[in-house]
Amino acid sequence: MIHPLLSRIALFAFLFLMSCGDSPQSVAKNFTENLAKGRISEAKKYATEPTGEMLDFASKIGAMPVNPGFTFVYVEKNVDGDKATVVYRESVDGPDERINLVRIDGEWKVHMQTPK
């Protein structure tokens, strides 16, 4: 029988590793939180190259609003091979927002499409 303390430590380690990994939800969270705080360079670390270029352009023309009170509330994720969609809210009772990600060389990156 496993000692209760050992099982708690194992559970904590599992939860810690799950929260720190390169999962679609952690990438989406890091991207949106940095973007909301105006940290474009940091947000670009979690984005595809074309998305980073869009962020640079939007930043240059002053189209990047800053929201220091932003809170990422995870709702759900859908993973289909190397593509994922994360649904989140900016507050507990806010509307659902979707963010698309792609896996490139084993790492999840936010990928925003340019409007056509």
PDB file of C-alpha atoms in Angstrom:
ATOM      1  CA  MET A   1       0.000   0.000   0.000  1.00  0.00           C
ATOM      2  CA  ILE A   2       1.295   3.458  -0.880  1.00  0.00           C
ATOM      3  CA  HIS A   3       1.956   5.813   1.985  1.00  0.00           C
ATOM      4  CA  PRO A   4      -0.584   8.726   1.939  1.00  0.00           C
ATOM      5  CA  LEU A   5       2.189  11.338   1.883  1.00  0.00           C
ATOM      6  CA  LEU A   6       3.867   9.640  -1.065  1.00  0.00           C
ATOM      7  CA  SER A   7       0.613   9.559  -3.024  1.00  0.00           C
ATOM      8  CA  ARG A   8       0.062  13.275  -2.332  1.00  0.00           C
ATOM      9  CA  ILE A   9       3.578  14.082  -3.524  1.00  0.00           C
ATOM     10  CA  ALA A  10       3.010  12.048  -6.684  1.00  0.00           C
ATOM     11  CA  LEU A  11      -0.291  13.844  -7.336  1.00  0.00           C
ATOM     12  CA  PHE A  12       1.334  17.257  -6.816  1.00  0.00           C
ATOM     13  CA  ALA A  13       4.209  16.353  -9.150  1.00  0.00           C
ATOM     14  CA  PHE A  14       1.773  15.175 -11.822  1.00  0.00           C
ATOM     15  CA  LEU A  15      -0.319  18.353 -11.608  1.00  0.00           C
ATOM     16  CA  PHE A  16       2.797  20.538 -11.623  1.00  0.00           C
ATOM     17  CA  LEU A  17       4.187  18.838 -14.719  1.00  0.00           C
ATOM     18  CA  MET A  18       0.851  19.078 -16.510  1.00  0.00           C
ATOM     19  CA  SER A  19       0.597  22.811 -15.819  1.00  0.00           C
ATOM     20  CA  CYS A  20       4.161  23.572 -16.957  1.00  0.00           C
ATOM     21  CA  GLY A  21       4.210  21.600 -20.165  1.00  0.00           C
ATOM     22  CA  ASP A  22       4.004  22.792 -23.719  1.00  0.00           C
ATOM     23  CA  SER A  23       0.300  21.992 -23.935  1.00  0.00           C
ATOM     24  CA  PRO A  24      -2.050  23.939 -26.215  1.00  0.00           C
ATOM     25  CA  GLN A  25      -3.772  25.491 -23.194  1.00  0.00           C
ATOM     26  CA  SER A  26      -0.520  26.628 -21.545  1.00  0.00           C
ATOM     27  CA  VAL A  27       0.724  28.150 -24.818  1.00  0.00           C
ATOM     28  CA  ALA A  28      -2.624  29.905 -25.367  1.00  0.00           C
ATOM     29  CA  LYS A  29      -2.550  31.215 -21.792  1.00  0.00           C
ATOM     30  CA  ASN A  30       1.027  32.518 -22.048  1.00  0.00           C
ATOM     31  CA  PHE A  31       0.337  34.090 -25.449  1.00  0.00           C
ATOM     32  CA  THR A  32      -2.893  35.858 -24.461  1.00  0.00           C
ATOM     33  CA  GLU A  33      -1.616  37.049 -21.080  1.00  0.00           C
ATOM     34  CA  ASN A  34       1.544  38.545 -22.589  1.00  0.00           C
ATOM     35  CA  LEU A  35      -0.418  40.099 -25.443  1.00  0.00           C
ATOM     36  CA  ALA A  36      -2.944  41.645 -23.044  1.00  0.00           C
ATOM     37  CA  LYS A  37      -0.141  43.185 -21.001  1.00  0.00           C
ATOM     38  CA  GLY A  38       1.496  44.681 -24.104  1.00  0.00           C
ATOM     39  CA  ARG A  39       4.499  42.343 -24.023  1.00  0.00           C
ATOM     40  CA  ILE A  40       4.582  41.699 -27.760  1.00  0.00           C
ATOM     41  CA  SER A  41       8.109  40.235 -27.848  1.00  0.00           C
ATOM     42  CA  GLU A  42       7.186  37.741 -25.136  1.00  0.00           C
ATOM     43  CA  ALA A  43       3.873  36.853 -26.841  1.00  0.00           C
ATOM     44  CA  LYS A  44       5.713  36.193 -30.112  1.00  0.00           C
ATOM     45  CA  LYS A  45       7.625  33.350 -28.421  1.00  0.00           C
ATOM     46  CA  TYR A  46       4.331  31.434 -28.373  1.00  0.00           C
ATOM     47  CA  ALA A  47       3.306  32.310 -31.950  1.00  0.00           C
ATOM     48  CA  THR A  48       4.052  31.137 -35.461  1.00  0.00           C
ATOM     49  CA  GLU A  49       6.269  33.373 -37.566  1.00  0.00           C
ATOM     50  CA  PRO A  50       3.343  34.800 -39.620  1.00  0.00           C
ATOM     51  CA  THR A  51       1.441  35.532 -36.408  1.00  0.00           C
ATOM     52  CA  GLY A  52       4.500  37.295 -34.993  1.00  0.00           C
ATOM     53  CA  GLU A  53       4.705  39.433 -38.131  1.00  0.00           C
ATOM     54  CA  MET A  54       1.028  40.386 -37.746  1.00  0.00           C
ATOM     55  CA  LEU A  55       1.669  41.358 -34.122  1.00  0.00           C
ATOM     56  CA  ASP A  56       4.622  43.533 -35.151  1.00  0.00           C
ATOM     57  CA  PHE A  57       2.522  45.278 -37.795  1.00  0.00           C
ATOM     58  CA  ALA A  58      -0.428  45.832 -35.451  1.00  0.00           C
ATOM     59  CA  SER A  59       1.912  47.154 -32.781  1.00  0.00           C
ATOM     60  CA  LYS A  60       3.535  49.625 -35.201  1.00  0.00           C
ATOM     61  CA  ILE A  61       0.191  51.135 -36.179  1.00  0.00           C
ATOM     62  CA  GLY A  62      -0.989  51.302 -32.571  1.00  0.00           C
ATOM     63  CA  ALA A  63      -3.684  48.659 -32.922  1.00  0.00           C
ATOM     64  CA  MET A  64      -2.651  46.648 -29.858  1.00  0.00           C
ATOM     65  CA  PRO A  65      -4.803  47.563 -26.859  1.00  0.00           C
ATOM     66  CA  VAL A  66      -3.368  46.822 -23.427  1.00  0.00           C
ATOM     67  CA  ASN A  67      -5.548  45.154 -20.801  1.00  0.00           C
ATOM     68  CA  PRO A  68      -3.535  44.752 -17.567  1.00  0.00           C
ATOM     69  CA  GLY A  69      -6.569  43.245 -15.798  1.00  0.00           C
ATOM     70  CA  PHE A  70      -6.831  40.364 -18.285  1.00  0.00           C
ATOM     71  CA  THR A  71      -7.500  36.949 -16.771  1.00  0.00           C
ATOM     72  CA  PHE A  72      -7.268  33.735 -18.799  1.00  0.00           C
ATOM     73  CA  VAL A  73     -10.091  31.349 -17.889  1.00  0.00           C
ATOM     74  CA  TYR A  74      -9.630  27.989 -19.603  1.00  0.00           C
ATOM     75  CA  VAL A  75     -12.838  26.404 -20.934  1.00  0.00           C
ATOM     76  CA  GLU A  76     -11.800  23.518 -23.206  1.00  0.00           C
ATOM     77  CA  LYS A  77      -9.455  22.345 -25.931  1.00  0.00           C
ATOM     78  CA  ASN A  78      -9.848  20.308 -29.080  1.00  0.00           C
ATOM     79  CA  VAL A  79      -6.754  18.633 -30.524  1.00  0.00           C
ATOM     80  CA  ASP A  80      -6.759  17.070 -33.985  1.00  0.00           C
ATOM     81  CA  GLY A  81      -3.275  15.880 -34.892  1.00  0.00           C
ATOM     82  CA  ASP A  82      -1.017  18.919 -35.224  1.00  0.00           C
ATOM     83  CA  LYS A  83      -3.860  21.427 -34.910  1.00  0.00           C
ATOM     84  CA  ALA A  84      -5.661  22.544 -31.781  1.00  0.00           C
ATOM     85  CA  THR A  85      -8.273  25.044 -30.715  1.00  0.00           C
ATOM     86  CA  VAL A  86      -8.397  26.389 -27.174  1.00  0.00           C
ATOM     87  CA  VAL A  87     -11.580  27.972 -25.887  1.00  0.00           C
ATOM     88  CA  TYR A  88     -11.116  30.517 -23.101  1.00  0.00           C
ATOM     89  CA  ARG A  89     -12.783  33.514 -21.504  1.00  0.00           C
ATOM     90  CA  GLU A  90     -11.373  36.834 -20.353  1.00  0.00           C
ATOM     91  CA  SER A  91     -13.452  36.518 -17.187  1.00  0.00           C
ATOM     92  CA  VAL A  92     -15.501  33.784 -15.558  1.00  0.00           C
ATOM     93  CA  ASP A  93     -18.763  35.102 -17.011  1.00  0.00           C
ATOM     94  CA  GLY A  94     -17.306  36.470 -20.274  1.00  0.00           C
ATOM     95  CA  PRO A  95     -18.061  35.177 -23.762  1.00  0.00           C
ATOM     96  CA  ASP A  96     -16.123  32.244 -25.187  1.00  0.00           C
ATOM     97  CA  GLU A  97     -13.070  33.158 -27.275  1.00  0.00           C
ATOM     98  CA  ARG A  98     -11.216  30.742 -29.537  1.00  0.00           C
ATOM     99  CA  ILE A  99      -7.539  30.619 -30.359  1.00  0.00           C
ATOM    100  CA  ASN A 100      -5.999  28.315 -32.972  1.00  0.00           C
ATOM    101  CA  LEU A 101      -2.676  26.575 -32.542  1.00  0.00           C
ATOM    102  CA  VAL A 102      -0.438  24.398 -34.688  1.00  0.00           C
ATOM    103  CA  ARG A 103       2.337  22.045 -33.640  1.00  0.00           C
ATOM    104  CA  ILE A 104       5.648  22.891 -35.319  1.00  0.00           C
ATOM    105  CA  ASP A 105       8.685  20.725 -34.598  1.00  0.00           C
ATOM    106  CA  GLY A 106       6.928  19.319 -31.535  1.00  0.00           C
ATOM    107  CA  GLU A 107       5.995  22.722 -30.061  1.00  0.00           C
ATOM    108  CA  TRP A 108       2.528  24.264 -29.964  1.00  0.00           C
ATOM    109  CA  LYS A 109       2.315  27.782 -31.423  1.00  0.00           C
ATOM    110  CA  VAL A 110      -0.589  30.205 -31.737  1.00  0.00           C
ATOM    111  CA  HIS A 111      -1.488  30.652 -35.400  1.00  0.00           C
ATOM    112  CA  MET A 112      -3.728  33.544 -36.389  1.00  0.00           C
ATOM    113  CA  GLN A 113      -5.044  33.682 -39.938  1.00  0.00           C
ATOM    114  CA  THR A 114      -5.092  36.978 -41.784  1.00  0.00           C
ATOM    115  CA  PRO A 115      -8.614  37.961 -42.828  1.00  0.00           C
ATOM    116  CA  LYS A 116      -9.288  37.392 -46.522  1.00  0.00           C
TER     117      LYS A 116
END
